[in-house]
Tab-separated table of C-alpha atoms and ligand atoms in Angstrom:
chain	number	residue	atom	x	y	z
A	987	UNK	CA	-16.721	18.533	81.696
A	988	UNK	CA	-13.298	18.731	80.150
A	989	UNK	CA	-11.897	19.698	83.301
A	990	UNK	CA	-9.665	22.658	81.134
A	991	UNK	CA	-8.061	20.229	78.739
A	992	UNK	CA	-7.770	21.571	76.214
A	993	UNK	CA	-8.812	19.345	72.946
A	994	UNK	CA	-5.435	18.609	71.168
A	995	UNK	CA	-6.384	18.319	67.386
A	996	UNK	CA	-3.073	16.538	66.761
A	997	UNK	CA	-4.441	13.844	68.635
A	998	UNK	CA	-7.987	13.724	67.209
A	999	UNK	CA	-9.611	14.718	69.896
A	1000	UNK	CA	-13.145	15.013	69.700
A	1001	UNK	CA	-15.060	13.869	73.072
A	1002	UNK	CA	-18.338	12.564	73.128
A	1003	UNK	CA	-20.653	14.371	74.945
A	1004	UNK	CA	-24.829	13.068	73.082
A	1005	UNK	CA	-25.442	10.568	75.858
A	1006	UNK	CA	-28.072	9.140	74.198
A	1007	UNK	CA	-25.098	7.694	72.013
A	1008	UNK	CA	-23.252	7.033	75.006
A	1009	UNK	CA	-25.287	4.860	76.377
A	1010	UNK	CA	-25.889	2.964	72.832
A	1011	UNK	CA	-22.185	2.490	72.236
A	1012	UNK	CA	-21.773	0.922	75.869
A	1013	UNK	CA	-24.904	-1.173	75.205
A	1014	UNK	CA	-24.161	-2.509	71.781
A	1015	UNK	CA	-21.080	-4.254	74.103
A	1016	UNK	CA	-23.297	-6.866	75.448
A	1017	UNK	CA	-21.127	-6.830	78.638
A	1018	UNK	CA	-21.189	-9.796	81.151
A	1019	UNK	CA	-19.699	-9.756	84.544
A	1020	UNK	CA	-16.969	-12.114	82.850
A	1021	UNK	CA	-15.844	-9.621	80.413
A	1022	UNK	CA	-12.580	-7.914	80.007
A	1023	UNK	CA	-12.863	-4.423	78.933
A	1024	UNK	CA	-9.683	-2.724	76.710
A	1025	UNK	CA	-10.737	0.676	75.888
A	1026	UNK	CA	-8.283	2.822	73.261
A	1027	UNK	CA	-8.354	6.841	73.799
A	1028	UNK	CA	-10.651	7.293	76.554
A	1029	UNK	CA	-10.108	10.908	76.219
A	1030	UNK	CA	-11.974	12.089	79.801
A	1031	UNK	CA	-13.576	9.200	80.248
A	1032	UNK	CA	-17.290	9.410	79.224
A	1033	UNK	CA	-18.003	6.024	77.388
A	1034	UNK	CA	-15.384	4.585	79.817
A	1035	UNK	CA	-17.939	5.964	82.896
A	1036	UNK	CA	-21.053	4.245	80.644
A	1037	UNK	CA	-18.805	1.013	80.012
A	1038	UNK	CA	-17.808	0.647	83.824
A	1039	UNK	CA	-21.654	0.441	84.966
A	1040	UNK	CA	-22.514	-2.639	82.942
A	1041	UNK	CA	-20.269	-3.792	85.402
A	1042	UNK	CA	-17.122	-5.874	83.362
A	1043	UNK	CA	-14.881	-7.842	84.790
A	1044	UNK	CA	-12.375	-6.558	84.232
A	1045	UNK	CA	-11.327	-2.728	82.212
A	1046	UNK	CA	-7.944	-1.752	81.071
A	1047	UNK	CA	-7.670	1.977	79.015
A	1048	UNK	CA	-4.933	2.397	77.243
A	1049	UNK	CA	-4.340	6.526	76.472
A	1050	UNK	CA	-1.605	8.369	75.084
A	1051	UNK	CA	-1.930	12.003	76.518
A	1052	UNK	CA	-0.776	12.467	79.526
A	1053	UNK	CA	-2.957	15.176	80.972
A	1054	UNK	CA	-5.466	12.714	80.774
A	1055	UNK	CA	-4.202	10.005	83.045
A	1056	UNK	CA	-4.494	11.991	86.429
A	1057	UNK	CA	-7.888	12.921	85.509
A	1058	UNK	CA	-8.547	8.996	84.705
A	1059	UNK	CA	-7.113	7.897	87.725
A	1060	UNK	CA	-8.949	10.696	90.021
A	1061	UNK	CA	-12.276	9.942	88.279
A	1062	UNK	CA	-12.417	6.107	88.411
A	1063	UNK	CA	-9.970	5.405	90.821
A	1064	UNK	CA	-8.749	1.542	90.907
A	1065	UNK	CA	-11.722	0.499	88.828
A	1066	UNK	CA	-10.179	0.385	85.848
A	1067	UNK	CA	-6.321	0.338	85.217
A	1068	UNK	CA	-4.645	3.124	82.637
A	1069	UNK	CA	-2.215	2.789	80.503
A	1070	UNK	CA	-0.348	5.676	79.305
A	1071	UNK	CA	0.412	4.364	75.727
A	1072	UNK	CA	0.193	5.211	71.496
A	1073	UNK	CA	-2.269	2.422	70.727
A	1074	UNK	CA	0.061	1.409	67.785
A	1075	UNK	CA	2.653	0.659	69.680
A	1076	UNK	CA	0.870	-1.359	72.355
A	1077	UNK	CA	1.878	-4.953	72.491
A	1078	UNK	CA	-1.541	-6.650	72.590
A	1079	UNK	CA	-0.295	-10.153	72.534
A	1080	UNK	CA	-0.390	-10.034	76.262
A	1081	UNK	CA	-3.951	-10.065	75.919
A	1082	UNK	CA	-3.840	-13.584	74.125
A	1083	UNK	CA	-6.536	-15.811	74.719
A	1084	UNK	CA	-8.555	-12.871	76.733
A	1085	UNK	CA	-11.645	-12.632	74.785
A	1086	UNK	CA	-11.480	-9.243	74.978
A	1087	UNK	CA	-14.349	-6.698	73.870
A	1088	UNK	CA	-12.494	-3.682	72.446
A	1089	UNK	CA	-14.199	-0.385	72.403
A	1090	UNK	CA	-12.418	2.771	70.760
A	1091	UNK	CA	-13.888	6.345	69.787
A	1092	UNK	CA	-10.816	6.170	67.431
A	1093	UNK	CA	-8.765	9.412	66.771
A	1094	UNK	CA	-9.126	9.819	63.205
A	1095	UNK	CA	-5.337	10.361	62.098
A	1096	UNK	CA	-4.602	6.719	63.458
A	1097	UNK	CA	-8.003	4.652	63.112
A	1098	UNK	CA	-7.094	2.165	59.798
A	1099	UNK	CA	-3.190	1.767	61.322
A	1100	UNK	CA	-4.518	0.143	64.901
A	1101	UNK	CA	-7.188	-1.664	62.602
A	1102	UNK	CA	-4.780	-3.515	60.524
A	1103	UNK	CA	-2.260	-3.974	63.220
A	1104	UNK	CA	-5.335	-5.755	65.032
A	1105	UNK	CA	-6.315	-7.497	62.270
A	1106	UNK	CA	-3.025	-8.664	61.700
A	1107	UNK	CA	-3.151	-10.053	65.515
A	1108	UNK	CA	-2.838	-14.524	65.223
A	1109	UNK	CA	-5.816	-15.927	66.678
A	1110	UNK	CA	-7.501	-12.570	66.448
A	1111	UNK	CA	-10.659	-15.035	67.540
A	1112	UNK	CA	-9.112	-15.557	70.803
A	1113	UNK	CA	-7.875	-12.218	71.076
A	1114	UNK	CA	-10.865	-10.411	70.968
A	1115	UNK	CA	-14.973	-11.483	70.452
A	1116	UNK	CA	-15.928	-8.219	69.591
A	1117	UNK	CA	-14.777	-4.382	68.547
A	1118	UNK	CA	-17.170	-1.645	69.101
A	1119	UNK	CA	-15.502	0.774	67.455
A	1120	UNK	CA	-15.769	4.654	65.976
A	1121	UNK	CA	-14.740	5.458	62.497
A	1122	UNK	CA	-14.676	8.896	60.455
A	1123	UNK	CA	-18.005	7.726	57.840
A	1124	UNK	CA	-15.175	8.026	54.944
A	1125	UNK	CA	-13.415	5.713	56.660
A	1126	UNK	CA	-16.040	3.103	57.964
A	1127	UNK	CA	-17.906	3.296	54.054
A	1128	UNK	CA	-13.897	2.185	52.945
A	1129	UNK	CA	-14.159	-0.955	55.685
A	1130	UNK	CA	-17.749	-1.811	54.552
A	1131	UNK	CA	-17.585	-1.404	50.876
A	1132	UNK	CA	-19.029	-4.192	48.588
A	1133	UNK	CA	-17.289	-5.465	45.383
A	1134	UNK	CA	-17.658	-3.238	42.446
A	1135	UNK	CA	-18.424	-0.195	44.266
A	1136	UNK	CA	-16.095	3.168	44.369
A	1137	UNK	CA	-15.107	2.627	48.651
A	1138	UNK	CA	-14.137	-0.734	47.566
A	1139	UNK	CA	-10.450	-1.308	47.984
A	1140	UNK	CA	-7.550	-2.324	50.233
A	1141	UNK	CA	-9.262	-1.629	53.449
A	1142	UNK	CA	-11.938	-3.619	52.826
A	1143	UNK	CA	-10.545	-6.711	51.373
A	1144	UNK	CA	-7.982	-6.477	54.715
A	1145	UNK	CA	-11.668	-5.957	57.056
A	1146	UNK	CA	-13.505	-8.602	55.724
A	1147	UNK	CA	-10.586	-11.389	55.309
A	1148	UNK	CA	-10.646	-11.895	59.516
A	1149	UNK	CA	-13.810	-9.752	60.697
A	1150	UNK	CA	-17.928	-9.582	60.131
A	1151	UNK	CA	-18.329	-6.215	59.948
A	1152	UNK	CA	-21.729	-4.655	60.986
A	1153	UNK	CA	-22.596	-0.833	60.735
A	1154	UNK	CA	-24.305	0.111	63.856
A	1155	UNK	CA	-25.338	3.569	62.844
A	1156	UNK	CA	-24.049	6.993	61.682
A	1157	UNK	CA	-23.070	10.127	64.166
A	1158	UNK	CA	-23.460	13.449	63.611
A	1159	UNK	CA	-20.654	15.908	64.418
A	1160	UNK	CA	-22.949	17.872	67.051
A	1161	UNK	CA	-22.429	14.503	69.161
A	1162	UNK	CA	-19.137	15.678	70.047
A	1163	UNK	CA	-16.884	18.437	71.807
A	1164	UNK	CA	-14.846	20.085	70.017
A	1165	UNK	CA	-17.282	18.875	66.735
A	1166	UNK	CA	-15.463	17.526	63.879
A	1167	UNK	CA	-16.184	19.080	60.435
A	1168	UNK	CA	-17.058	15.069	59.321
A	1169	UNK	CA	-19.251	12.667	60.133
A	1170	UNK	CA	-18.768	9.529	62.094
A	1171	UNK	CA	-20.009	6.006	61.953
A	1172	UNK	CA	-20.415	3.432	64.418
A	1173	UNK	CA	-18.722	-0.329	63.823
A	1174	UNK	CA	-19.456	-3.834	65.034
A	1175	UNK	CA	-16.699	-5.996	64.479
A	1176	UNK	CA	-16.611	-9.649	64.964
A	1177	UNK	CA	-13.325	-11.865	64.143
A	1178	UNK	CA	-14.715	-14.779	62.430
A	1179	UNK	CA	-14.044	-18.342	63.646
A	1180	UNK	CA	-12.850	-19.484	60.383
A	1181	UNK	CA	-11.394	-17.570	57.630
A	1182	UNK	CA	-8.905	-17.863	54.336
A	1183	UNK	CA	-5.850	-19.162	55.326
A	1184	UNK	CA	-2.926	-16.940	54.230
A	1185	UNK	CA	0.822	-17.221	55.820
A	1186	UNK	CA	1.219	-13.578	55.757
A	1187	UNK	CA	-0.683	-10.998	56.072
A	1188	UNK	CA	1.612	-8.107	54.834
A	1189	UNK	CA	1.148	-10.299	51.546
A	1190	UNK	CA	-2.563	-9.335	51.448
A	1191	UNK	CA	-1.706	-5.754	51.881
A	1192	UNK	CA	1.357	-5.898	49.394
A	1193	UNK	CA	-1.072	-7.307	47.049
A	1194	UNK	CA	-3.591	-5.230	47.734
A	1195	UNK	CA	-1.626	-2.038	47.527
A	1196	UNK	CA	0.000	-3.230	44.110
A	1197	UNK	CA	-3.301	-3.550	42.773
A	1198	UNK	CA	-5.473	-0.419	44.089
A	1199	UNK	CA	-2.836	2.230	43.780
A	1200	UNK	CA	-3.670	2.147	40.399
A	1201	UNK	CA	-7.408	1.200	40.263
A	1202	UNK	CA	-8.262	2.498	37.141
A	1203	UNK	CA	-6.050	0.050	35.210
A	1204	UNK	CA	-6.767	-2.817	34.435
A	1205	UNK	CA	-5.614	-5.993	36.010
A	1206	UNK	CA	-3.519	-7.298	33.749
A	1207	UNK	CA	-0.872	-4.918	34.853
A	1208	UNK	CA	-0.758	-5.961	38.512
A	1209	UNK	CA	-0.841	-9.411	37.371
A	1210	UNK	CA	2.153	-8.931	34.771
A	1211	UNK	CA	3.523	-7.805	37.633
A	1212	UNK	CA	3.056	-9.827	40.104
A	1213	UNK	CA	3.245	-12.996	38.471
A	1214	UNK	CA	5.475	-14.160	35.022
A	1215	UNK	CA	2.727	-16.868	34.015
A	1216	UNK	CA	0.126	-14.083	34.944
A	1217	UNK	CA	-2.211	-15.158	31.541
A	1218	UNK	CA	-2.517	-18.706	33.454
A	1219	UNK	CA	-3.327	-17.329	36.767
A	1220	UNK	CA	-6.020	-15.102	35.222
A	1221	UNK	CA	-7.491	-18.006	33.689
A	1222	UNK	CA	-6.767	-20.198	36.966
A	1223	UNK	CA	-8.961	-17.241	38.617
A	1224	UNK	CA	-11.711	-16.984	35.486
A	1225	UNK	CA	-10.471	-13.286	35.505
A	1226	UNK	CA	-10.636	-11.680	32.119
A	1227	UNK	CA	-7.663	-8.995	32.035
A	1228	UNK	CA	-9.564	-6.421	31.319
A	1229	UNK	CA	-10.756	-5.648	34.197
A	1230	UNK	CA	-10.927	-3.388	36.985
A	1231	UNK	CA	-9.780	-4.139	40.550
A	1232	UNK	CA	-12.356	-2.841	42.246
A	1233	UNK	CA	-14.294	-5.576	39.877
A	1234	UNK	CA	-12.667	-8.607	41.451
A	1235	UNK	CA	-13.710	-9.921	45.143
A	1236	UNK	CA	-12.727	-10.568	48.423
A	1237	UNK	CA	-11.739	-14.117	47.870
A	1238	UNK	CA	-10.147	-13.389	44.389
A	1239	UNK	CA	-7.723	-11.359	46.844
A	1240	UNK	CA	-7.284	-13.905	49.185
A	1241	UNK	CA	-6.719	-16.620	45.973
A	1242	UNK	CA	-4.554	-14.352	44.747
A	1243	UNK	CA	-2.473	-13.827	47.825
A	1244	UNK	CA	-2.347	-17.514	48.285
A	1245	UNK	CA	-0.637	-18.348	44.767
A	1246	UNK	CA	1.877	-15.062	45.087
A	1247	UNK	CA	2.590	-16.644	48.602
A	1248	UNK	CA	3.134	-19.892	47.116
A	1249	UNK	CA	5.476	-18.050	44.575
A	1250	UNK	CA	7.510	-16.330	46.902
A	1251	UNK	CA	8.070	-19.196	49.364
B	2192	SAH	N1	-13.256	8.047	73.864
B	2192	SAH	C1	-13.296	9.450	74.209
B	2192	SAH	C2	-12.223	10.279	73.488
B	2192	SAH	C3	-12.161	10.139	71.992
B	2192	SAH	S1	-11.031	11.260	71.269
B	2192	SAH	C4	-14.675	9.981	73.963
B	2192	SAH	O1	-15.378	9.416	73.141
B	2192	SAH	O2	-15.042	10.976	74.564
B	2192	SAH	C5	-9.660	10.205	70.936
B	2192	SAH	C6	-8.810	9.876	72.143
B	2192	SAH	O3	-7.710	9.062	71.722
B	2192	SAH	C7	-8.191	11.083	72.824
B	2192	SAH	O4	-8.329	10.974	74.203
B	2192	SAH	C8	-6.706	11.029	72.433
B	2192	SAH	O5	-5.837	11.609	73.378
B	2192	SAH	C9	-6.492	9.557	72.313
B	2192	SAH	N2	-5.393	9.195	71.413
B	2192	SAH	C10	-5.017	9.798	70.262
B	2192	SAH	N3	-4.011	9.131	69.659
B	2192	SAH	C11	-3.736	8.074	70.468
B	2192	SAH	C12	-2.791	7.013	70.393
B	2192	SAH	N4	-1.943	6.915	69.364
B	2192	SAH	N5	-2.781	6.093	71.384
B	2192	SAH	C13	-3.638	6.183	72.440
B	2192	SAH	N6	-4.556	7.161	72.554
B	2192	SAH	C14	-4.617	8.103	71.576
C-alpha cells in the first residue's frame, strides 16, 4: 500500500488504513457535485481515493513531501490537482469566496498552527462551509473544552470565536500505519455566519496567551497588566479578581479583546 515510502515521523506521518473510518470521514463531507474539495497531507492518497468517489466538483491536495506527488499524480491522474506545498505557508486567499469543504488527517506537529492561520482567514464563512478534520484527542479535547474545565484555554476560546465545533468520534491508533502511540479524534468544523466582531485577531491570541500562560493566577494580574483602570474593567465585566482564567468564558475573551483593542487603537 505504501508503495516503499517510507513513513517520515518528522512529518507526522501516520496513514490511514481502517476503511471503515475511511469511508466515515469521506461521508461526514456531505459532498455535492458542486463542491470544491482542498485536501491537506494526503499522504498516499487513501481518504483522497474515498473523497474522489462522492464525486466533487472540483479537488485540489495540497502535500509537502515530495515522494508523494508522483505517486499522487500516477494514482489519480488529472482528477484531482496536487500541490506540492507546507500547508502553513499556503496562501489560501485564492480560495476566497470558494465554499470550500476542507478535509485534513492533520500531521500532529503542525495541526493547531494551520488551525489558527485558518481561523484567522476574513470571511472564513465564504472561505470554507465546512472542515472535516483529524486531531491528536489531546489536541481536539483543547479545541472542544467548556469553560471551567482543565482543556479549557487559548485554543478553545480562538475555535469557538469563528467555528461550531462538533466531535465526530474518537480513533484508535490501530486505524493507522505506522500507529501513533496517541489517540486521535475526529472534528466537524463549521465557520459560523455571525460571530464577535474583533479588528484583530492576533489580539485574541495576545490576550489569550497573556492570560493562560499563567492559569493558575488569578486574573487580576493579566488585567493589571493589560489594562491601567483594570479594577473598572473587572467590574465593567462583573469579574471578581479573584479568579481563575480558565473560570471566565468565551465571550468574556472576546469583551475583553474588544476594550484592549479599543485601548490600543
Ligand atoms: N491523509 C493521509 C496522510 C496523513 S499523514 C491519510 O490519512 O492516510 C499526514 C500527511 O501530511 C503526510 O502525508 C505528510 O507528508 C503531510 N504533511 C506533513 N506536514 C505537512 C505540511 N506542513 N504541509 C503539507 N503536508 C504536510
Amino acid at each position: 500500500m505504501l508503495n516503499n515510502i517510507i513513513a517520515k515521523k518528522s512529518l507526522g506521518q501516520n496513514f490511514l488504513k481502517d476503511k471503515k473510518i475511511i469511508n466515515l470521514i469521506a461521508e461526514i463531507g456531505d459532498i455535492n457535485n458542486n463542491d470544491t474539495i482542498l485536501e491537506v497531507g494526503p499522504g498516499t492518497g487513501n481518504l483522497t481515493e474515498k473523497i474522489l468517489e462522492k464525486k466533487p466538483k472540483e479537488f485540489v491536495v495540497i502535500e509537502k513531501d515530495k515522494r508523494m506527488i508522483d505517486h499522487l499524480n500516477k494514482r489519480f491522474g488529472n482528477k484531482i490537482k496536487v500541490i506540492n506545498e507546507d500547508m502553513l505557508k499556503f496562501s489560501y486567499e485564492i480560495y476566497d469566496n470558494k465554499n470550500l469543504i476542507i478535509f485534513g488527517n492533520l500531521p500532529y506537529n503542525v495541526s493547531t498552527q494551520v488551525l489558527a492561520k485558518w481561523i484567522k482567514i476574513g470571511n472564513l464563512d465564504s472561505f470554507c462551509k465546512k472542515f472535516i478534520l483529524m486531531f491528536q484527542k489531546e489536541v481536539a479535547d483543547r479545541i472542544i473544552a467548556e469553560t471551567n474545565s482543565k482543556s479549557y484555554g487559548r485554543l478553545s476560546v480562538l475555535s469557538n470565536w469563528k467555528l461550531d465545533i462538533e466531535k465526530i468520534l474518537d480513533i484508535e491508533p490501530s486505524s493507522f500505519v505506522p500507529s501513533p502511540k496517541i489517540n486521535s479524534t475526529l472534528l466537524k468544523l463549521t465557520p459560523k455566519k455571525k460571530y464577535y466582531n474583533l479588528k484583530d485577531p492576533k489580539n485574541l491570541e495576545h490576550i489569550t496567551n497573556i492570560f493562560f500562560s499563567q492559569r493558575r493566577k488569578m486574573i487580576k494580574q493579566p488585567l493589571k497588566f493589560l489594562f491601567k483602570n483594570f479594577e473598572d474593567i473587572a467590574e465593567n465585566l462583573n469579574l471578581e479578581l479573584n479568579l481563575r482564567p480558565q473560570n471566565l468564558n468565551n465571550l468574556t475573551y472576546y469583551k475583553i479583546c474588544e476594550m484592549y483593542e479599543a485601548l490600543i487603537d
